[in-house]
mmCIF file of C-alpha atoms in Angstrom:
data_model
loop_
_atom_site.group_PDB
_atom_site.id
_atom_site.type_symbol
_atom_site.label_atom_id
_atom_site.label_comp_id
_atom_site.label_asym_id
_atom_site.label_seq_id
_atom_site.Cartn_x
_atom_site.Cartn_y
_atom_site.Cartn_z
ATOM 1 C CA MET J 29 -9.399 -96.131 6.177
ATOM 2 C CA SER J 30 -11.759 -97.059 4.016
ATOM 3 C CA SER J 31 -13.350 -94.947 0.776
ATOM 4 C CA SER J 32 -16.383 -94.571 2.467
ATOM 5 C CA ASP J 33 -14.505 -92.446 5.144
ATOM 6 C CA SER J 34 -11.518 -90.825 3.328
ATOM 7 C CA ASP J 35 -15.237 -89.129 1.138
ATOM 8 C CA SER J 36 -16.574 -88.197 4.349
ATOM 9 C CA ASP J 37 -13.814 -86.214 5.446
ATOM 10 C CA VAL J 38 -13.384 -84.612 2.042
ATOM 11 C CA GLU J 39 -17.560 -83.564 2.000
ATOM 12 C CA MET J 40 -16.604 -81.926 4.763
ATOM 13 C CA GLU J 41 -14.136 -79.478 4.713
ATOM 14 C CA PRO J 42 -15.227 -75.682 4.013
ATOM 15 C CA THR J 43 -15.569 -74.478 0.778
ATOM 16 C CA PRO J 44 -14.981 -71.119 -0.145
ATOM 17 C CA SER J 45 -18.094 -68.947 0.078
ATOM 18 C CA THR J 46 -18.494 -67.085 -3.505
ATOM 19 C CA SER J 47 -19.911 -63.926 -2.499
ATOM 20 C CA LYS J 48 -16.155 -63.050 -0.789
ATOM 21 C CA VAL J 49 -14.713 -64.257 -3.796
ATOM 22 C CA GLU J 50 -17.192 -61.920 -5.907
ATOM 23 C CA THR J 51 -15.946 -58.738 -3.498
ATOM 24 C CA LYS J 52 -12.161 -59.642 -3.532
ATOM 25 C CA LYS J 53 -12.448 -59.161 -7.339
ATOM 26 C CA LYS J 54 -14.507 -56.364 -7.608
ATOM 27 C CA GLY J 55 -12.556 -54.508 -5.264
ATOM 28 C CA GLY J 56 -9.492 -55.701 -6.432
ATOM 29 C CA ASP J 57 -6.019 -55.571 -4.268
ATOM 30 C CA VAL J 58 -6.765 -52.175 -2.890
ATOM 31 C CA LYS J 59 -6.024 -51.620 0.964
ATOM 32 C CA PRO J 60 -7.853 -50.137 3.806
ATOM 33 C CA LYS J 61 -6.187 -46.530 4.465
ATOM 34 C CA ARG J 62 -4.310 -46.115 7.470
ATOM 35 C CA LYS J 63 -5.453 -44.531 10.598
ATOM 36 C CA ARG J 64 -2.748 -41.800 11.564
ATOM 37 C CA LEU J 65 -2.548 -40.569 14.793
ATOM 38 C CA GLN J 66 -3.756 -36.988 14.391
ATOM 39 C CA ASP J 67 -6.871 -38.311 12.699
ATOM 40 C CA TYR J 68 -7.296 -40.403 16.386
ATOM 41 C CA LEU J 69 -6.380 -36.463 17.952
ATOM 42 C CA ASP J 70 -9.425 -35.417 15.782
ATOM 43 C CA GLU J 71 -11.274 -37.464 16.113
ATOM 44 C CA LYS J 72 -11.472 -37.597 20.094
ATOM 45 C CA ALA J 73 -11.511 -33.911 20.156
ATOM 46 C CA ALA J 74 -14.177 -33.210 17.686
ATOM 47 C CA ARG J 75 -16.229 -36.256 19.884
ATOM 48 C CA GLU J 76 -15.370 -34.458 23.969
ATOM 49 C CA VAL J 77 -16.337 -30.682 21.848
ATOM 50 C CA ALA J 78 -19.511 -32.541 20.873
ATOM 51 C CA GLU J 79 -20.074 -34.372 24.598
ATOM 52 C CA ARG J 80 -19.463 -30.365 25.735
ATOM 53 C CA ALA J 81 -22.442 -28.915 23.312
ATOM 54 C CA GLU J 82 -24.644 -31.490 24.915
ATOM 55 C CA GLU J 83 -24.037 -31.017 28.424
ATOM 56 C CA GLN J 84 -24.748 -27.950 27.835
ATOM 57 C CA LEU J 85 -27.044 -28.003 26.469
ATOM 58 C CA ARG J 86 -29.430 -29.871 28.711
ATOM 59 C CA LEU J 87 -28.245 -27.777 31.299
ATOM 60 C CA ARG J 88 -30.204 -24.592 29.791
ATOM 61 C CA ARG J 89 -32.936 -27.170 29.282
ATOM 62 C CA ARG J 90 -32.634 -27.959 33.086
ATOM 63 C CA ARG J 91 -33.139 -24.273 33.756
ATOM 64 C CA GLY J 92 -36.105 -23.870 31.500
ATOM 65 C CA LEU J 93 -34.756 -21.495 28.344
ATOM 66 C CA ALA J 94 -34.786 -22.138 25.267
ATOM 67 C CA ASP J 95 -32.316 -23.347 22.618
ATOM 68 C CA ASP J 96 -31.855 -19.689 20.902
ATOM 69 C CA GLU J 97 -32.031 -18.388 23.718
ATOM 70 C CA GLU J 98 -29.106 -16.045 25.864
ATOM 71 C CA ASP J 99 -28.260 -17.230 28.781
ATOM 72 C CA PRO J 100 -26.764 -13.642 31.326
ATOM 73 C CA GLN J 101 -25.047 -15.956 33.489
ATOM 74 C CA GLU J 102 -23.971 -17.994 31.021
ATOM 75 C CA THR J 103 -19.412 -18.174 30.498
ATOM 76 C CA THR J 104 -18.262 -17.557 27.467
ATOM 77 C CA PHE J 105 -15.027 -18.708 26.333
ATOM 78 C CA PRO J 106 -12.765 -17.494 23.052
ATOM 79 C CA VAL J 107 -12.576 -19.207 20.126
ATOM 80 C CA ILE J 108 -9.466 -20.892 19.150
ATOM 81 C CA ASN J 109 -8.412 -22.543 16.091
ATOM 82 C CA PRO J 110 -8.087 -25.632 15.969
ATOM 83 C CA ILE J 111 -4.919 -25.854 13.692
ATOM 84 C CA ASN J 112 -3.075 -24.253 16.447
ATOM 85 C CA PHE J 113 -2.549 -27.190 18.231
ATOM 86 C CA VAL J 114 -1.070 -29.155 14.729
ATOM 87 C CA LYS J 115 2.317 -29.525 16.183
ATOM 88 C CA ASN J 116 3.913 -30.016 12.499
ATOM 89 C CA LYS J 117 4.635 -26.764 11.037
ATOM 90 C CA GLU J 118 4.568 -28.092 7.664
ATOM 91 C CA ILE J 119 0.636 -29.220 8.051
ATOM 92 C CA ARG J 120 -0.332 -26.370 10.112
ATOM 93 C CA HIS J 121 0.659 -24.089 6.772
ATOM 94 C CA LEU J 122 -1.123 -26.388 4.560
ATOM 95 C CA ARG J 123 -4.384 -26.157 6.830
ATOM 96 C CA PHE J 124 -4.565 -21.855 7.507
ATOM 97 C CA LYS J 125 -3.678 -21.966 3.484
ATOM 98 C CA ARG J 126 -6.314 -24.552 2.623
ATOM 99 C CA LEU J 127 -8.920 -22.590 5.711
ATOM 100 C CA GLN J 128 -7.701 -19.084 4.126
ATOM 101 C CA GLY J 129 -8.915 -20.647 0.370
ATOM 102 C CA THR J 130 -12.443 -21.481 1.759
ATOM 103 C CA LYS J 131 -12.981 -18.634 3.373
ATOM 104 C CA ARG J 132 -12.435 -16.480 0.419
ATOM 105 C CA LYS J 133 -14.331 -18.838 -1.727
ATOM 106 C CA GLU J 134 -17.485 -17.922 0.901
ATOM 107 C CA GLU J 135 -16.373 -14.477 0.850
ATOM 108 C CA LYS J 136 -16.416 -14.272 -3.408
ATOM 109 C CA ALA J 137 -19.714 -15.968 -3.090
ATOM 110 C CA ALA J 138 -21.666 -13.631 -0.474
ATOM 111 C CA LYS J 139 -20.384 -11.111 -2.501
ATOM 112 C CA LYS J 140 -22.051 -12.222 -5.944
ATOM 113 C CA THR J 141 -25.378 -13.217 -3.991
ATOM 114 C CA ARG J 142 -25.621 -9.608 -2.645
ATOM 115 C CA LYS J 143 -24.215 -7.951 -6.307
ATOM 116 C CA LEU J 144 -27.554 -9.975 -7.796
ATOM 117 C CA GLU J 145 -30.185 -9.397 -5.180
ATOM 118 C CA GLY J 146 -29.444 -5.600 -5.617
ATOM 119 C CA LYS J 147 -28.505 -5.162 -1.508
ATOM 120 C CA PRO J 148 -25.478 -2.680 -1.077
ATOM 121 C CA SER J 149 -21.914 -3.644 0.160
ATOM 122 C CA VAL J 150 -21.125 -3.767 4.069
ATOM 123 C CA PRO J 151 -19.282 -0.209 4.827
ATOM 124 C CA GLN J 152 -15.546 -1.020 5.752
ATOM 125 C CA HIS J 153 -14.400 0.365 8.724
ATOM 126 C CA THR J 154 -11.476 1.978 9.163
ATOM 127 C CA ILE J 155 -9.632 4.983 12.023
ATOM 128 C CA GLU J 156 -10.941 7.254 9.748
ATOM 129 C CA THR J 157 -13.998 6.875 9.558
ATOM 130 C CA LEU J 158 -14.472 5.648 13.087
ATOM 131 C CA ARG J 159 -13.071 9.283 13.997
ATOM 132 C CA GLU J 160 -14.239 11.219 17.408
ATOM 133 C CA LYS J 161 -16.654 13.807 16.942
ATOM 134 C CA ASP J 162 -15.077 17.699 17.331
ATOM 135 C CA GLU J 163 -17.148 20.011 17.714
ATOM 136 C CA THR J 164 -15.685 22.622 15.632
ATOM 137 C CA THR J 165 -16.300 20.652 12.637
ATOM 138 C CA VAL J 166 -18.021 22.057 9.649
ATOM 139 C CA THR J 167 -19.786 20.358 7.392
ATOM 140 C CA ASN J 168 -21.280 22.916 5.408
ATOM 141 C CA ILE J 169 -19.992 26.401 5.259
ATOM 142 C CA GLU J 170 -22.624 27.713 3.211
ATOM 143 C CA GLY J 171 -25.145 27.082 5.423
ATOM 144 C CA GLU J 172 -27.288 28.829 7.815
ATOM 145 C CA ASP J 173 -25.768 27.591 11.071
ATOM 146 C CA GLN J 174 -22.669 28.362 10.228
ATOM 147 C CA GLU J 175 -22.988 33.007 10.306
ATOM 148 C CA GLU J 176 -20.352 32.285 13.302
ATOM 149 C CA VAL J 177 -17.311 30.531 10.820
ATOM 150 C CA LEU J 178 -17.779 32.328 7.938
ATOM 151 C CA ASN J 179 -17.756 36.208 10.049
ATOM 152 C CA ASP J 180 -13.694 33.941 11.247
ATOM 153 C CA LEU J 181 -13.115 33.729 7.618
ATOM 154 C CA ALA J 182 -14.023 36.729 6.777
ATOM 155 C CA ASN J 183 -12.018 38.870 9.366
ATOM 156 C CA ASP J 184 -9.161 36.280 9.334
ATOM 157 C CA GLU J 185 -5.325 37.131 8.728
ATOM 158 C CA PHE J 186 -5.656 35.964 5.162
ATOM 159 C CA CYS J 187 -9.384 37.431 3.828
ATOM 160 C CA GLU J 188 -7.292 40.811 1.459
ATOM 161 C CA TYR J 189 -5.479 37.147 0.227
ATOM 162 C CA TYR J 190 -9.679 35.757 -0.827
ATOM 163 C CA LYS J 191 -10.464 39.520 -1.622
ATOM 164 C CA LYS J 192 -7.410 38.930 -4.151
ATOM 165 C CA SER J 193 -5.907 42.686 -3.676
ATOM 166 C CA TYR J 194 -2.204 41.519 -3.886
ATOM 167 C CA GLN J 195 -0.249 39.095 -5.365
ATOM 168 C CA PRO J 196 1.813 36.496 -3.227
ATOM 169 C CA ARG J 197 5.240 36.641 -3.395
ATOM 170 C CA VAL J 198 6.778 34.124 -0.978
ATOM 171 C CA MET J 199 10.706 33.544 0.334
ATOM 172 C CA ILE J 200 11.801 30.387 1.420
ATOM 173 C CA THR J 201 15.067 30.738 3.065
ATOM 174 C CA PHE J 202 17.326 27.913 5.063
ATOM 175 C CA ASN J 203 20.533 27.750 7.537
ATOM 176 C CA ALA J 204 23.844 28.801 6.319
ATOM 177 C CA THR J 205 25.260 25.617 5.362
ATOM 178 C CA PRO J 206 22.246 23.592 4.363
ATOM 179 C CA HIS J 207 23.248 19.420 2.889
ATOM 180 C CA HIS J 208 22.337 19.573 -1.168
ATOM 181 C CA VAL J 209 19.253 17.317 -0.476
ATOM 182 C CA THR J 210 17.588 20.459 1.817
ATOM 183 C CA ARG J 211 18.980 23.217 -0.604
ATOM 184 C CA GLN J 212 17.283 20.269 -3.402
ATOM 185 C CA PHE J 213 14.026 20.973 -1.785
ATOM 186 C CA ALA J 214 14.398 24.209 -1.337
ATOM 187 C CA SER J 215 14.187 24.941 -5.290
ATOM 188 C CA LEU J 216 11.971 22.358 -6.031
ATOM 189 C CA LEU J 217 9.732 24.644 -3.460
ATOM 190 C CA ARG J 218 10.561 27.532 -5.766
ATOM 191 C CA ARG J 219 10.056 26.001 -8.986
ATOM 192 C CA MET J 220 6.136 24.885 -8.120
ATOM 193 C CA ILE J 221 5.779 27.810 -5.800
ATOM 194 C CA PRO J 222 4.912 31.210 -8.674
ATOM 195 C CA ASN J 223 6.973 34.116 -7.431
ATOM 196 C CA ALA J 224 8.715 32.465 -5.056
ATOM 197 C CA SER J 225 12.860 33.106 -4.522
ATOM 198 C CA THR J 226 15.370 31.314 -1.849
ATOM 199 C CA PHE J 227 17.672 33.231 -0.135
ATOM 200 C CA ARG J 228 20.069 31.941 2.815
ATOM 201 C CA ARG J 229 20.132 33.390 5.793
ATOM 202 C CA ASN J 230 23.448 32.188 7.082
ATOM 203 C CA LYS J 231 22.810 33.363 10.950
ATOM 204 C CA THR J 232 20.720 36.207 11.296
ATOM 205 C CA GLN J 233 17.592 35.668 13.184
ATOM 206 C CA LEU J 234 14.082 34.898 11.755
ATOM 207 C CA LYS J 235 12.947 38.077 13.832
ATOM 208 C CA ARG J 236 15.103 40.345 11.345
ATOM 209 C CA VAL J 237 14.586 38.010 9.111
ATOM 210 C CA CYS J 238 10.865 39.094 8.961
ATOM 211 C CA LYS J 239 10.998 42.876 9.344
ATOM 212 C CA SER J 240 13.157 42.825 6.223
ATOM 213 C CA ALA J 241 11.042 40.225 4.064
ATOM 214 C CA ILE J 242 7.743 42.963 5.587
ATOM 215 C CA ARG J 243 9.697 45.774 3.462
ATOM 216 C CA GLU J 244 10.731 43.983 0.524
ATOM 217 C CA ASN J 245 6.803 43.348 0.445
ATOM 218 C CA PHE J 246 7.239 39.345 0.578
ATOM 219 C CA THR J 247 4.009 37.827 1.876
ATOM 220 C CA ASP J 248 4.675 35.445 3.361
ATOM 221 C CA ILE J 249 8.488 33.093 4.768
ATOM 222 C CA LEU J 250 9.352 29.465 4.192
ATOM 223 C CA VAL J 251 11.871 28.385 6.345
ATOM 224 C CA VAL J 252 13.463 24.810 6.233
ATOM 225 C CA ASN J 253 14.905 23.086 8.991
ATOM 226 C CA GLU J 254 16.380 20.332 8.593
ATOM 227 C CA ASN J 255 17.899 16.808 10.420
ATOM 228 C CA ASN J 256 21.307 14.498 9.011
ATOM 229 C CA LYS J 257 21.443 15.926 6.571
ATOM 230 C CA LYS J 258 17.302 16.196 5.054
ATOM 231 C CA PRO J 259 14.238 18.404 5.178
ATOM 232 C CA GLU J 260 13.055 18.267 8.231
ATOM 233 C CA GLY J 261 10.754 20.576 9.620
ATOM 234 C CA LEU J 262 8.779 23.768 7.744
ATOM 235 C CA LEU J 263 8.734 26.697 9.291
ATOM 236 C CA LEU J 264 5.313 28.712 7.016
ATOM 237 C CA ILE J 265 5.343 32.618 8.645
ATOM 238 C CA HIS J 266 2.400 34.649 6.948
ATOM 239 C CA LEU J 267 3.395 38.158 6.580
ATOM 240 C CA PRO J 268 2.667 41.044 8.356
ATOM 241 C CA GLU J 269 0.796 39.624 10.584
ATOM 242 C CA GLY J 270 0.441 35.742 11.089
ATOM 243 C CA PRO J 271 0.693 32.997 12.074
ATOM 244 C CA THR J 272 2.999 31.385 12.297
ATOM 245 C CA ALA J 273 2.622 27.774 11.819
ATOM 246 C CA HIS J 274 5.835 24.543 11.980
ATOM 247 C CA PHE J 275 4.888 21.920 10.156
ATOM 248 C CA LYS J 276 7.214 18.110 10.161
ATOM 249 C CA ILE J 277 8.448 16.705 6.997
ATOM 250 C CA SER J 278 8.405 13.523 6.422
ATOM 251 C CA ASN J 279 8.442 11.033 3.198
ATOM 252 C CA PHE J 280 10.828 13.460 0.336
ATOM 253 C CA LYS J 281 10.925 11.683 -2.806
ATOM 254 C CA ASP J 282 12.838 14.318 -4.795
ATOM 255 C CA LEU J 283 12.281 14.198 -8.956
ATOM 256 C CA LYS J 284 15.334 11.768 -8.892
ATOM 257 C CA ASP J 285 13.535 9.168 -6.699
ATOM 258 C CA LEU J 286 10.188 9.698 -8.806
ATOM 259 C CA ARG J 287 12.513 9.454 -11.607
ATOM 260 C CA ARG J 288 11.185 12.605 -13.977
ATOM 261 C CA LYS J 289 13.135 15.924 -14.999
ATOM 262 C CA ASP J 290 12.884 19.332 -13.835
ATOM 263 C CA THR J 291 12.063 20.171 -17.961
ATOM 264 C CA ASP J 292 8.952 18.808 -16.868
ATOM 265 C CA ILE J 293 7.415 21.442 -14.252
ATOM 266 C CA THR J 294 6.983 24.216 -16.960
ATOM 267 C CA THR J 295 5.794 27.882 -15.358
ATOM 268 C CA HIS J 296 2.352 27.943 -15.490
ATOM 269 C CA ARG J 297 0.405 29.057 -12.217
ATOM 270 C CA PRO J 298 -1.137 25.932 -10.949
ATOM 271 C CA GLU J 299 -4.114 24.830 -9.968
ATOM 272 C CA VAL J 300 -4.387 24.174 -6.110
ATOM 273 C CA ILE J 301 -6.389 21.903 -4.433
ATOM 274 C CA LEU J 302 -7.013 21.333 -0.586
ATOM 275 C CA ASN J 303 -9.135 18.398 0.630
ATOM 276 C CA ASN J 304 -10.438 17.151 3.383
ATOM 277 C CA PHE J 305 -9.970 20.678 6.354
ATOM 278 C CA THR J 306 -12.770 20.098 7.626
ATOM 279 C CA THR J 307 -12.571 21.350 11.346
ATOM 280 C CA ARG J 308 -11.890 25.030 12.291
ATOM 281 C CA LEU J 309 -8.041 24.291 12.802
ATOM 282 C CA GLY J 310 -8.189 22.871 9.382
ATOM 283 C CA LEU J 311 -9.266 25.382 7.913
ATOM 284 C CA THR J 312 -6.862 28.172 8.560
ATOM 285 C CA ILE J 313 -3.994 26.124 7.728
ATOM 286 C CA GLY J 314 -6.061 24.997 4.282
ATOM 287 C CA ARG J 315 -6.109 28.741 3.623
ATOM 288 C CA MET J 316 -2.773 29.689 4.990
ATOM 289 C CA LEU J 317 -1.318 26.824 2.670
ATOM 290 C CA GLY J 318 -3.826 28.146 -0.383
ATOM 291 C CA ALA J 319 -2.238 31.402 0.646
ATOM 292 C CA LEU J 320 1.338 30.645 -0.759
ATOM 293 C CA PHE J 321 -0.107 30.065 -4.591
ATOM 294 C CA HIS J 322 -1.186 32.220 -7.473
ATOM 295 C CA TYR J 323 -5.036 32.519 -6.665
ATOM 296 C CA GLU J 324 -6.110 32.453 -10.806
ATOM 297 C CA PRO J 325 -4.372 29.700 -11.770
ATOM 298 C CA GLU J 326 -3.094 29.484 -15.677
ATOM 299 C CA PHE J 327 -4.830 26.214 -17.149
ATOM 300 C CA ARG J 328 -2.752 26.256 -19.869
ATOM 301 C CA GLY J 329 -0.352 24.342 -17.884
ATOM 302 C CA ARG J 330 -2.643 21.901 -16.840
ATOM 303 C CA ARG J 331 -0.231 21.177 -13.606
ATOM 304 C CA ALA J 332 -2.254 20.941 -9.976
ATOM 305 C CA VAL J 333 -1.098 20.758 -6.304
ATOM 306 C CA THR J 334 -3.281 18.864 -4.525
ATOM 307 C CA PHE J 335 -2.331 18.757 -0.267
ATOM 308 C CA HIS J 336 -4.556 15.849 1.027
ATOM 309 C CA ASN J 337 -4.998 15.975 4.963
ATOM 310 C CA GLN J 338 -6.149 11.983 6.248
ATOM 311 C CA ARG J 339 -6.132 11.638 9.820
ATOM 312 C CA ASP J 340 -3.630 15.135 10.502
ATOM 313 C CA TYR J 341 -0.963 14.038 7.684
ATOM 314 C CA ILE J 342 -0.746 15.762 4.664
ATOM 315 C CA PHE J 343 0.366 14.274 1.992
ATOM 316 C CA PHE J 344 1.778 17.101 -0.934
ATOM 317 C CA ARG J 345 0.989 16.036 -4.364
ATOM 318 C CA HIS J 346 2.073 17.882 -7.062
ATOM 319 C CA HIS J 347 0.415 16.419 -11.193
ATOM 320 C CA LEU J 348 0.544 17.263 -14.595
ATOM 321 C CA TYR J 349 -3.325 15.837 -15.772
ATOM 322 C CA GLU J 350 -3.894 14.895 -19.746
ATOM 323 C CA PHE J 351 -6.815 14.164 -21.994
ATOM 324 C CA ASP J 352 -7.523 12.261 -24.791
ATOM 325 C CA LYS J 353 -8.150 12.630 -28.278
ATOM 326 C CA ASN J 354 -11.287 13.108 -27.401
ATOM 327 C CA GLY J 355 -11.267 14.764 -24.937
ATOM 328 C CA LYS J 356 -13.688 12.783 -22.425
ATOM 329 C CA ARG J 357 -10.802 11.372 -19.849
ATOM 330 C CA VAL J 358 -8.138 12.394 -18.299
ATOM 331 C CA LYS J 359 -4.878 11.037 -16.932
ATOM 332 C CA LEU J 360 -2.516 11.685 -13.980
ATOM 333 C CA ARG J 361 0.893 12.172 -14.235
ATOM 334 C CA GLU J 362 2.794 12.798 -11.523
ATOM 335 C CA LEU J 363 5.601 15.302 -11.438
ATOM 336 C CA GLY J 364 6.958 15.533 -8.312
ATOM 337 C CA PRO J 365 8.529 16.218 -5.658
ATOM 338 C CA ARG J 366 6.329 13.787 -3.024
ATOM 339 C CA PHE J 367 6.456 14.834 1.130
ATOM 340 C CA THR J 368 4.192 14.764 3.778
ATOM 341 C CA LEU J 369 3.558 17.476 6.376
ATOM 342 C CA LYS J 370 2.168 17.210 10.081
ATOM 343 C CA LEU J 371 1.366 19.820 12.005
ATOM 344 C CA ARG J 372 3.697 20.454 15.536
ATOM 345 C CA SER J 373 2.262 23.887 16.015
ATOM 346 C CA LEU J 374 -0.067 26.972 15.124
ATOM 347 C CA GLN J 375 1.771 30.251 17.092
ATOM 348 C CA VAL J 376 -0.519 33.705 16.941
ATOM 349 C CA GLY J 377 1.158 36.542 14.709
ATOM 350 C CA LEU J 378 5.241 36.698 14.079
ATOM 351 C CA PHE J 379 7.125 34.170 14.927
ATOM 352 C CA ASP J 380 8.813 33.904 18.653
ATOM 353 C CA GLY J 381 10.173 31.475 19.963
ATOM 354 C CA LYS J 382 9.636 32.807 23.987
ATOM 355 C CA CYS J 383 7.155 34.933 23.944
ATOM 356 C CA GLY J 384 4.915 33.494 21.314
ATOM 357 C CA ASP J 385 1.337 32.342 22.471
ATOM 358 C CA TYR J 386 0.815 28.822 20.647
ATOM 359 C CA GLU J 387 -2.835 29.111 19.343
ATOM 360 C CA TRP J 388 -2.706 24.921 18.835
ATOM 361 C CA MET J 389 -0.116 22.521 20.157
ATOM 362 C CA ILE J 390 0.674 18.371 19.209
ATOM 363 C CA THR J 391 0.455 17.206 22.719
ATOM 364 C CA ASN J 392 3.311 14.337 23.485
ATOM 365 C CA LYS J 393 1.099 11.156 23.691
ATOM 366 C CA ARG J 394 3.833 9.530 26.319
ATOM 367 C CA HIS J 395 2.956 12.135 28.861
ATOM 368 C CA GLN J 396 -0.638 12.575 28.233
ATOM 369 C CA MET J 397 -2.384 9.632 26.298
ATOM 370 C CA GLU J 398 -5.089 10.681 23.297
ATOM 371 C CA SER J 399 -7.143 8.376 21.836
ATOM 372 C CA ARG J 400 -5.726 7.206 18.184
ATOM 373 C CA ARG J 401 -9.142 8.432 16.750
ATOM 374 C CA ARG J 402 -9.172 11.907 17.804
ATOM 375 C CA PHE J 403 -7.818 14.117 14.905
ATOM 376 C CA PHE J 404 -7.448 18.005 14.946
ATOM 377 C CA LEU J 405 -7.840 18.780 11.585
#
């Protein structure tokens, strides 16, 4: 073979282009990221959603509807979170946490812009705010249209107490062999309620107890019932003519549970706070509970007893308020005990288990379904 042939062969060999070499040098040895199966599935799902949206938009335009106009014939489907289709539990959990974080950031940014613009915050709805309207609700008791309510309050069983014509005297009693938790609950009631005393009624009927209490000039009787060695019920009888209210006791916390001492509860007469008793029945129950305490509190003791009604549950709290050195700020310190009352029935007159006339009684929801937004107090 001649030298000219060899030169021609060398000249015909392709030489690498300088542009590719430069790109390799710039990019280095980085390889493109390999797609996973889940990425292909996500792309396919997004493509299907976009095609479906285009098809629906095409159908709406054929009917002559605008893009933002509602179609009464169009069927709406529930929005399904695409995270639910991820089968790997760890990946699904991570994506869900990431989605929650983005939602929190959006809410925080929206709250910040709303605060800068001076707009009011969006009201949060609860069962209490969405309660059904009651015909007996009293919004302003001092209004001109509340003459009937004022007349009933001026002539009810507690009018003499609120006229300050007598001082309340309370009898607290329980059965013959109470558990020590029940005795402790009764002793705490005696410490909190001024001019109260505890008695064992043994096996005496309540009718005879009421007669003897009226003879001894007691104004109210508190009967503590127990179940499974715990205080379960509270019967409040107003003397001498009634009414009688039966409560269920729950979530009882004594001083030991709250890490408090008996010496923290002084003998001063406490202030009584009745909160959120809005209906006619609620006013009766509130006045009945307020009549247990003396109408002239001793402010030197700085004790406050609160009956707070929320969704027909009456929360009892006992606090001691303390002022700072300047006398401007107030701190609350809970003394205990703590429990919750639920009204079961309200009986006219004194207690009568057989022939009593009930003004109100709670219904069993298993037999008569009631709305969760209906409250009676």
